[in-house]
Short mmCIF file of C-alpha atoms in Angstrom, two decimals:
data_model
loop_
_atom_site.label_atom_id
_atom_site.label_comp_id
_atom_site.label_asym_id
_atom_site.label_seq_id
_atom_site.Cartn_x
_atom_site.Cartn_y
_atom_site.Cartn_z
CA UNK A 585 47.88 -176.20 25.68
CA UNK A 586 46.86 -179.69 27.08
CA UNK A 587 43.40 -180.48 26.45
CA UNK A 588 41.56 -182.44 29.43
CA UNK A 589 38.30 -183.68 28.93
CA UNK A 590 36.17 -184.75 32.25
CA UNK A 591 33.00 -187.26 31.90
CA UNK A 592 30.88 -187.01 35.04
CA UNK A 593 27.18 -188.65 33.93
CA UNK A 594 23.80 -186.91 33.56
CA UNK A 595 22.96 -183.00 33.96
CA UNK A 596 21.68 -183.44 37.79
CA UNK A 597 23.67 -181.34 40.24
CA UNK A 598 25.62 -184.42 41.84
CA UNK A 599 28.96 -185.04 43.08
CA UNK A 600 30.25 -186.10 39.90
CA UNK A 601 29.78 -182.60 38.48
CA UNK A 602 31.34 -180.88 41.90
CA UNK A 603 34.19 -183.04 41.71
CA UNK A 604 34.36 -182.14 38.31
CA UNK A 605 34.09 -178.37 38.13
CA UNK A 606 36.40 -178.56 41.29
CA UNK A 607 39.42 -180.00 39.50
CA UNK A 608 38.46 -177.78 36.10
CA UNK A 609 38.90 -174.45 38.60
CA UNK A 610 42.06 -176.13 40.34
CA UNK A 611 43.88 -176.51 36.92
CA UNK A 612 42.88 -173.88 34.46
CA UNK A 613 44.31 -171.36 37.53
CA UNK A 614 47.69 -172.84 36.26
CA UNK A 615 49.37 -170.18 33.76
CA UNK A 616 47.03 -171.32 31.04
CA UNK A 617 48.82 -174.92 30.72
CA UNK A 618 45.35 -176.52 30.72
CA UNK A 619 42.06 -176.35 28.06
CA UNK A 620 39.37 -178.14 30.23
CA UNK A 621 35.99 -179.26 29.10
CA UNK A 622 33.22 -181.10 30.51
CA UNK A 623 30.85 -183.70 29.00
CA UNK A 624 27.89 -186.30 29.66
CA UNK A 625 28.21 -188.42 27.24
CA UNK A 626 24.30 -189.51 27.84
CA UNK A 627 23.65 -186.03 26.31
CA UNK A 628 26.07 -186.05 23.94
CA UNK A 629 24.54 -189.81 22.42
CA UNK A 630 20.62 -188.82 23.05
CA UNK A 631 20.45 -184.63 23.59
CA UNK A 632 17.19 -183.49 25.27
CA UNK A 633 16.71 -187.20 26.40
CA UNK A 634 18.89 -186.85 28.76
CA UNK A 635 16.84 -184.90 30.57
CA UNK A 636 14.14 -186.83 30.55
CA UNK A 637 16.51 -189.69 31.93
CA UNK A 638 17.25 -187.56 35.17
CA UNK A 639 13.48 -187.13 36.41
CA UNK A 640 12.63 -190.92 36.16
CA UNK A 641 15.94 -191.75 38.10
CA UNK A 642 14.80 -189.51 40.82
CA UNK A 643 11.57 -190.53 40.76
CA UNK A 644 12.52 -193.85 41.24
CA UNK A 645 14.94 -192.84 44.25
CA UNK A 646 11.71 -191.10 45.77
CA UNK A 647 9.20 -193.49 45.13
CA UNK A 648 10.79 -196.87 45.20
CA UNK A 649 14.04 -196.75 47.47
CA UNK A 650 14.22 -200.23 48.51
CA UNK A 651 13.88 -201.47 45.03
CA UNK A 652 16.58 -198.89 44.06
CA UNK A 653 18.28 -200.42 46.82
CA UNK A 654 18.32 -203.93 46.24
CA UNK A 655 18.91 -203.80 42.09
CA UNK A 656 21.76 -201.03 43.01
CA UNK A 657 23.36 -203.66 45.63
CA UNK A 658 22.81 -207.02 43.87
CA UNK A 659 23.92 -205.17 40.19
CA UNK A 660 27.13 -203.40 41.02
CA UNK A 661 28.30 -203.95 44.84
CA UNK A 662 27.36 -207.77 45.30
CA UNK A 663 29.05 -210.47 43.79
CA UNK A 664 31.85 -208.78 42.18
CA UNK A 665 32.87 -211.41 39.13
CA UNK A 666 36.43 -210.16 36.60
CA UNK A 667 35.83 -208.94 33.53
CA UNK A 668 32.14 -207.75 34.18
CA UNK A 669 30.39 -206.84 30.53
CA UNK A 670 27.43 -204.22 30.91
CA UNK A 671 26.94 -204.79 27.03
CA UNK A 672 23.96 -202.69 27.09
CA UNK A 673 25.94 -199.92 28.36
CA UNK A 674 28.37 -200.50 25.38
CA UNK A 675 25.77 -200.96 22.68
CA UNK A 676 23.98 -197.02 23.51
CA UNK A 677 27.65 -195.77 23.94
CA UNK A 678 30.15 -197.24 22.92
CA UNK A 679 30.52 -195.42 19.23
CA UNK A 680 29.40 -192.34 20.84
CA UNK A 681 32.46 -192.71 23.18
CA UNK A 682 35.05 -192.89 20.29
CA UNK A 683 33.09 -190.34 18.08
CA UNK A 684 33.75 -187.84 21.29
CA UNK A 685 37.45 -188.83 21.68
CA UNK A 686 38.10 -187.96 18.02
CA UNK A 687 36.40 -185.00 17.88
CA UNK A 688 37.72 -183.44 21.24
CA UNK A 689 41.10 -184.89 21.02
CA UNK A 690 41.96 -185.03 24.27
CA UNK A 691 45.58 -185.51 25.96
CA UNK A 692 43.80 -186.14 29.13
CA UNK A 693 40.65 -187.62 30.36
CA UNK A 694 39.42 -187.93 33.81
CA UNK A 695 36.16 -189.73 34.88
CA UNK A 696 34.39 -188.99 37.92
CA UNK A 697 31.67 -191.23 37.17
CA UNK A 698 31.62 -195.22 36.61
CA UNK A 699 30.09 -195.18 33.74
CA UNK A 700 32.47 -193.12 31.09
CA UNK A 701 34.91 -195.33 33.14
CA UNK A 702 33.63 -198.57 31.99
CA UNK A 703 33.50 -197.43 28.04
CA UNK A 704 36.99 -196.34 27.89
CA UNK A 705 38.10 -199.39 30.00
CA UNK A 706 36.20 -201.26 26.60
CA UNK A 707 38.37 -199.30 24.55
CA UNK A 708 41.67 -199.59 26.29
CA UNK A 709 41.33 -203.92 26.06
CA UNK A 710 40.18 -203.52 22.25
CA UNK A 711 43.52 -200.97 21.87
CA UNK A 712 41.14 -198.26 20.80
CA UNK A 713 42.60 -195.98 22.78
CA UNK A 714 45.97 -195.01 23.91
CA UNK A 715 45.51 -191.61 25.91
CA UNK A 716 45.74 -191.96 29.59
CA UNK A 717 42.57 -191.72 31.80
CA UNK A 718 42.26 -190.80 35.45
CA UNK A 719 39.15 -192.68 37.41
CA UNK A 720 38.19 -190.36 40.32
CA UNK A 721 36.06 -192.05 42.60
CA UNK A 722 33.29 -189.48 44.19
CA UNK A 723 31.75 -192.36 46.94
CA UNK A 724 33.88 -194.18 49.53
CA UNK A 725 33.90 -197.33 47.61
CA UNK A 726 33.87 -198.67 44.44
CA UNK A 727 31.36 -200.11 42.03
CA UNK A 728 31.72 -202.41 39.68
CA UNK A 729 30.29 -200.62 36.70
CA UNK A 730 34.01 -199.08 37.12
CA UNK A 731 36.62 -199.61 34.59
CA UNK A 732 39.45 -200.53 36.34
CA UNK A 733 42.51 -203.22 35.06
CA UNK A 734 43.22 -200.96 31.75
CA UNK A 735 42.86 -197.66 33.44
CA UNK A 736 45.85 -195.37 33.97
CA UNK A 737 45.88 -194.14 36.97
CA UNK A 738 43.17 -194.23 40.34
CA UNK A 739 42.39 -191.32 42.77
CA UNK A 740 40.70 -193.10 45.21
CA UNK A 741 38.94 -192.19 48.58
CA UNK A 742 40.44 -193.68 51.48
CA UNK A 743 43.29 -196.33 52.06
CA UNK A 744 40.44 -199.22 51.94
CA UNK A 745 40.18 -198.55 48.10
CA UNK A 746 43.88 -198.31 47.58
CA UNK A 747 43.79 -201.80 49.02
CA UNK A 748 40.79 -203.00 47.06
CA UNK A 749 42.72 -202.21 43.85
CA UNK A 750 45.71 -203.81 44.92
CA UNK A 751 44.38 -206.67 45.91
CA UNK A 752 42.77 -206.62 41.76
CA UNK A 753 46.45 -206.55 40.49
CA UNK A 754 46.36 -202.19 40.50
CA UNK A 755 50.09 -201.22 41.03
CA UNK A 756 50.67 -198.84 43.92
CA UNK A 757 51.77 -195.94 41.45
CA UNK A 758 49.04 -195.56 40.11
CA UNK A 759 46.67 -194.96 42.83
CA UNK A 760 46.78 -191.85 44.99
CA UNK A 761 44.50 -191.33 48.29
CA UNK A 762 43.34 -188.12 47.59
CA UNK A 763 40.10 -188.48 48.98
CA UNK A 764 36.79 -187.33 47.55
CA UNK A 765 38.48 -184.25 45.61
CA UNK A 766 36.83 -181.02 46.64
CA UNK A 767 36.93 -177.09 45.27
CA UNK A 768 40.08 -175.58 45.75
CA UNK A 769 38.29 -172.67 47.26
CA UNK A 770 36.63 -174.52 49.99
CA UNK A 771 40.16 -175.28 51.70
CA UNK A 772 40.86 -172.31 53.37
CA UNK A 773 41.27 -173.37 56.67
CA UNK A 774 40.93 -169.92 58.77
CA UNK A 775 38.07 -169.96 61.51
CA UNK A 776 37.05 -167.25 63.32
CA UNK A 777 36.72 -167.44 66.95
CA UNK A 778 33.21 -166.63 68.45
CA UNK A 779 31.81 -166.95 72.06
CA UNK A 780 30.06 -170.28 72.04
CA UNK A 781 26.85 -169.17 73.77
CA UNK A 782 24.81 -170.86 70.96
CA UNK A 783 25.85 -173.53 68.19
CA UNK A 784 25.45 -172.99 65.00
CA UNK A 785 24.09 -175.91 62.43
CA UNK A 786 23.91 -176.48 58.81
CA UNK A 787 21.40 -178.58 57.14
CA UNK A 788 22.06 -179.65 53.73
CA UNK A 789 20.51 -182.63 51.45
CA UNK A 790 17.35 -181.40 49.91
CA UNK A 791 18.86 -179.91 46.72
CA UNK A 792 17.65 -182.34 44.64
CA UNK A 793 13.84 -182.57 46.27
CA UNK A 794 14.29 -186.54 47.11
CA UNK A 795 14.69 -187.56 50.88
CA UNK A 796 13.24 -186.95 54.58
CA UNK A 797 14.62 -183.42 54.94
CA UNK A 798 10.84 -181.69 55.60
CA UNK A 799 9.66 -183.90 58.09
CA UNK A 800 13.25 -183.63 60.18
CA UNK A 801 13.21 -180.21 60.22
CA UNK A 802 9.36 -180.17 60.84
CA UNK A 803 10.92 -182.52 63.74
CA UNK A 804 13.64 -180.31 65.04
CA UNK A 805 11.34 -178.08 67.63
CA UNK A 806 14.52 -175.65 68.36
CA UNK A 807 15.57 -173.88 71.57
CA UNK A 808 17.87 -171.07 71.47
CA UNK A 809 20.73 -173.18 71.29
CA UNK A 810 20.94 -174.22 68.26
CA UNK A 811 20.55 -172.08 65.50
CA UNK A 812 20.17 -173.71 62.21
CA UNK A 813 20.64 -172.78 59.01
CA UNK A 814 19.15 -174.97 55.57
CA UNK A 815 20.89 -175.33 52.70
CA UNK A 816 18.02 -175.17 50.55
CA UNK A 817 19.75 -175.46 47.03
CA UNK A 818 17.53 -175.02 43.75
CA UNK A 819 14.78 -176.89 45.87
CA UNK A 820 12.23 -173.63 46.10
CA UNK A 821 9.33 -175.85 47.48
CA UNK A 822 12.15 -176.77 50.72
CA UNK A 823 13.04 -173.08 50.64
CA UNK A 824 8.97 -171.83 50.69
CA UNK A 825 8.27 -174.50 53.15
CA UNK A 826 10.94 -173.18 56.37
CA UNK A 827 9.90 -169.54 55.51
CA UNK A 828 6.37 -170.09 55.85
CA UNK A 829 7.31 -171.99 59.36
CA UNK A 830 8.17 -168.50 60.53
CA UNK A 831 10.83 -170.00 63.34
CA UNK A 832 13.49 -167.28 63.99
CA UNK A 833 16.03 -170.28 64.45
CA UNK A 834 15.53 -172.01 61.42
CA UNK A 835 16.88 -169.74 58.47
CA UNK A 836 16.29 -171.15 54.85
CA UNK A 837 19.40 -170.12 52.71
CA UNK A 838 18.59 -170.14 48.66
CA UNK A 839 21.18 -171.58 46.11
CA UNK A 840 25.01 -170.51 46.75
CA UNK A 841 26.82 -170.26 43.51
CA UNK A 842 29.74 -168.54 45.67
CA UNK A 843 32.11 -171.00 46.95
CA UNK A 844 33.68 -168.32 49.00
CA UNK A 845 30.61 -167.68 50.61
CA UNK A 846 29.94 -171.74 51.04
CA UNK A 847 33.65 -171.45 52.50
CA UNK A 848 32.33 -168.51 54.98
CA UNK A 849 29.61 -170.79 56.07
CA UNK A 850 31.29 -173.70 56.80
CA UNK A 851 33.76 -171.31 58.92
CA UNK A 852 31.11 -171.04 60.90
CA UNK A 853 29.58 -173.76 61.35
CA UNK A 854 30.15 -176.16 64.70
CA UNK A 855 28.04 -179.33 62.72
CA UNK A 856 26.35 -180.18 59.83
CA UNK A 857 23.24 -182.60 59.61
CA UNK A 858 23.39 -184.24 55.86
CA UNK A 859 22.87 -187.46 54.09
CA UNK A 860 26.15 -189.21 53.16
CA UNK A 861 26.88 -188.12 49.69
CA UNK A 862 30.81 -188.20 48.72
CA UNK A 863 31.54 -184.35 48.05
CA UNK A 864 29.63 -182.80 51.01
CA UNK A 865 31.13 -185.18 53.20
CA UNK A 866 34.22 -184.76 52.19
CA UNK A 867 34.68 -181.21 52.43
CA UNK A 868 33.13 -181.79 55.78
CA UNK A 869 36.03 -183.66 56.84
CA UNK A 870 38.34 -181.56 55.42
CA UNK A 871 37.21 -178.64 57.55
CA UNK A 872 36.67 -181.16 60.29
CA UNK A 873 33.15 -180.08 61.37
CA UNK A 874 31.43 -183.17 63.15
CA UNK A 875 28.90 -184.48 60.84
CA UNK A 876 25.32 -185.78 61.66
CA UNK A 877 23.82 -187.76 59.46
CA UNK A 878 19.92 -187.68 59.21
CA UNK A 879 19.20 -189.83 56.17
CA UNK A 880 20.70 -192.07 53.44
CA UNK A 881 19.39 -192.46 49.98
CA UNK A 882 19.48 -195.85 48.71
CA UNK A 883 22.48 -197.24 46.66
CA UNK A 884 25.52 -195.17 47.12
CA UNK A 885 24.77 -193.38 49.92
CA UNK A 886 23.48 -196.44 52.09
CA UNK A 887 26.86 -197.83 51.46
CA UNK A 888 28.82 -194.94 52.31
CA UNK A 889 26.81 -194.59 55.63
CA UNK A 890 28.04 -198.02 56.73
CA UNK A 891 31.48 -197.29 55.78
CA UNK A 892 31.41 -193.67 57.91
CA UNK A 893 29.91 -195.49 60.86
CA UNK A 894 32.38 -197.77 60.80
CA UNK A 895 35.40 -195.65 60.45
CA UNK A 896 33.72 -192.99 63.27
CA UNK A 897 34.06 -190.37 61.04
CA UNK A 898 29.94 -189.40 61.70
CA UNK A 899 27.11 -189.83 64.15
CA UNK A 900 23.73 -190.91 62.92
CA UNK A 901 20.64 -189.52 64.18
CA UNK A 902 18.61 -192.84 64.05
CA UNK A 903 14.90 -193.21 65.06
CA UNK A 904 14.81 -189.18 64.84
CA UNK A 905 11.06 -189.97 63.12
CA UNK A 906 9.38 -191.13 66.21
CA UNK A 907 11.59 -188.72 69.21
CA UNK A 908 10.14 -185.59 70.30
CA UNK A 909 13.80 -184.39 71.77
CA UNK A 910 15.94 -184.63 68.68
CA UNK A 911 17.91 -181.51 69.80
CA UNK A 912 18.66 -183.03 73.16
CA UNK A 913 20.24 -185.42 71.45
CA UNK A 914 22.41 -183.21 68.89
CA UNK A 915 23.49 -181.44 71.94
CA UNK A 916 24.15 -184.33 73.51
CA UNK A 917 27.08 -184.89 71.33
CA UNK A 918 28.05 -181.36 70.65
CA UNK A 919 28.40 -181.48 74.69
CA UNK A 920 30.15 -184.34 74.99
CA UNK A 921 33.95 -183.87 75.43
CA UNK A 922 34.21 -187.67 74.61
CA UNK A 923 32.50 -187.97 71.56
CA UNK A 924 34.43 -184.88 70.75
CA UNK A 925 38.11 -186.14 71.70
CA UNK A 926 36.91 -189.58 70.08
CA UNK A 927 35.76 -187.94 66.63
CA UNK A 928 39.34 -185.83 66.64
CA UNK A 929 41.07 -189.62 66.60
CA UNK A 930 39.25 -190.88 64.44
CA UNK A 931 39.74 -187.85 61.61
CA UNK A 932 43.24 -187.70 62.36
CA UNK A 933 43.38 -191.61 61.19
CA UNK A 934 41.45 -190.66 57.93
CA UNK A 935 43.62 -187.87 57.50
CA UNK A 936 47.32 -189.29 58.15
CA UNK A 937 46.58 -191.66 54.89
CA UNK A 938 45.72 -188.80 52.53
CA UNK A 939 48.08 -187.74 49.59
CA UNK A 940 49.92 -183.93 50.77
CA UNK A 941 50.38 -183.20 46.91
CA UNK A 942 47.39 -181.19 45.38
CA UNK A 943 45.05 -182.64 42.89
CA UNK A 944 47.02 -180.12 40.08
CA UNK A 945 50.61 -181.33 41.38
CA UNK A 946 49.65 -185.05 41.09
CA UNK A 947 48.03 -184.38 37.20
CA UNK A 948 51.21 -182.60 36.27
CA UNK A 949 53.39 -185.83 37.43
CA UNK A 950 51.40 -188.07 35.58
CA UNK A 951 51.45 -185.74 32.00
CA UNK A 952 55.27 -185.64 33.30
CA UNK A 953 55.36 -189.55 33.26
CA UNK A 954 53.60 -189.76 29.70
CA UNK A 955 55.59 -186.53 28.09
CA UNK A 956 52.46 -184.80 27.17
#
């Protein structure tokens, strides 16, 4: 049995959890090989404080965004220097981090978030720690609160990462494009055919209760060609809010545990409107639904808008605050056999650099490559 531990951060619903519990399903469906456990090692240090931790980091998001914005940028985007320390980071978990290691003994572990990264990157240049780690990048870039020199192996996001590691002194074999890894039961590819009479149109984003998401759908005024349906989450305020607007085209859709019902959905979906976080993007792309983006958090998400944008791989709905004819202007696109043909190129680019090899196949070569 080969023990993998994964170390997303914090108890939140984010895509460091998704992209965790994705990978978990993907390889403990193989024969039994794999024992797979999950930890936040900000719970593990601190317990119930945790919690507390998670509220005041949203409520910042909400209430402040552009100073979010700014320390995010100037702390760990801006002004990359080598070597960067984050000694507070390694005086609150630093022990903690070796404490866990011994007691879990892993043969594997696999971060999907920067932090957890960081520590064991400590450990690796003190030769603390010999087992191999796996960094798996959940935004379209990387920060540098990453560990990065001493770590094993990279699963990065697109071919501009592989670069950006290479160009740090990474070797190419150990970095695989695998994109933003999604759940293994979210790639079934099958779509059923349907008379296109009226479009059909996600909206997701307000799980977490931060963001714009009320006032665009409050903005949305549909016709009957669009008929949208809101990916509500755990947020029951969001959820309360669209069924007491009584619009027959606007359908509020509680948490989906089911990921072959969130499959079934997609299936039918010609578009999503979203904010640009890492895993619902990229099992948008997967599926290749166009993507609209509505709103951007600050921090990660403002920076994975601008690299989207730039790529073509979404269409923003700017200004949508102050237009009274925001589903013209949807349609508009939907409509457009340009913008269509023009997305299609633009996927197929991101697509043709992604690794064929499953996320299970790929772990299995690198044991393989360590004899574990």
């Amino acid at each position: 049995m080969i023990r993998v531990l994964f170390l997303p951060f914090l108890q939140i619903s984010s895509g460091h959890h998704h992209v965790a519990d994705g990978m978990i399903e993907s390889l403990s469906g193989k024969n039994g090989l794999f024992d797979c456990e999950k930890i936040d090692i900000l719970s593990y240090r601190f317990g119930k404080i945790e919690a507390l931790v998670s509220s005041i980091y949203l409520k910042w998001i909400h209430h402040f965004p552009r100073l979010y914005s700014w320390i995010y940028r100037k702390s760990v985007y801006e002004n990359e220097m080598d070597h960067n320390r984050y000694r507070m980071y390694e005086h609150l978990f630093l022990l903690s981090m070796e404490k866990l290691i011994e007691e879990k003994k892993p043969h594997l572990i696999i971060c999907t978030h920067a932090l957890p990264s960081y520590l064991l990157n400590q450990l690796k240049r003190r030769k603390k720690l010999t087992i191999p780690v796996i960094n798996v990048y959940t935004d379209y870039f990387i920060n540098h609160i990453w560990g990065v020199d001493e770590i094993d192996y990279h699963f990065v996001p697109n071919i501009e990462s592989l670069d950006y590691l290479k160009d740090r002194g990474i070797e190419s074999e150990r970095i695989f494009v695998t994109g933003v890894p999604i759940h293994p039961k979210l790639k079934e590819q099958k779509k059923e055919t349907k008379e296109q009479n009226q479009y059909t149109v996600l909206i997701s984003g307000g799980n977490l209760g931060v963001g714009d998401i009320k006032s665009f759908i409050q903005k949305l005024h549909p016709t009957d060609d669009i008929h949208y349906r809101v990916l509500c989450g755990q947020n029951k305020n969001l959820f309360q809010f669209i069924t007491e607007m009584k619009d027959p085209m606007i359908i509020p859709l509680s948490y989906i545990s089911s990921k072959e019902e969130m499959n079934q959905l997609y299936h039918e979906a010609d578009a999503i409107i979203t904010k640009p976080g890492g895993v619902t993007i990229s099992e948008c792309l997967f599926k290749r639904i166009p993507i609209f983006v509505y709103h951007a958090l600050p921090g990660q998400e403002e920076i994975n808008l601008c690299y989207l944008k730039k790529q073509g791989l979404v269409f923003q709905l700017e200004n949508w605050n102050s237009q009274s004819n925001l589903e013209e202007q949807i349609l508009s696109i939907l409509l457009c056999e340009q913008h269509q043909n023009s997305l299609n190129e633009q996927l197929n680019a991101y697509h043709q650099h992604l690794s064929r090899h499953d996320i299970s196949v790929l772990i299995k070569k690198i044991l393989t490559t360590h004899r574990i």
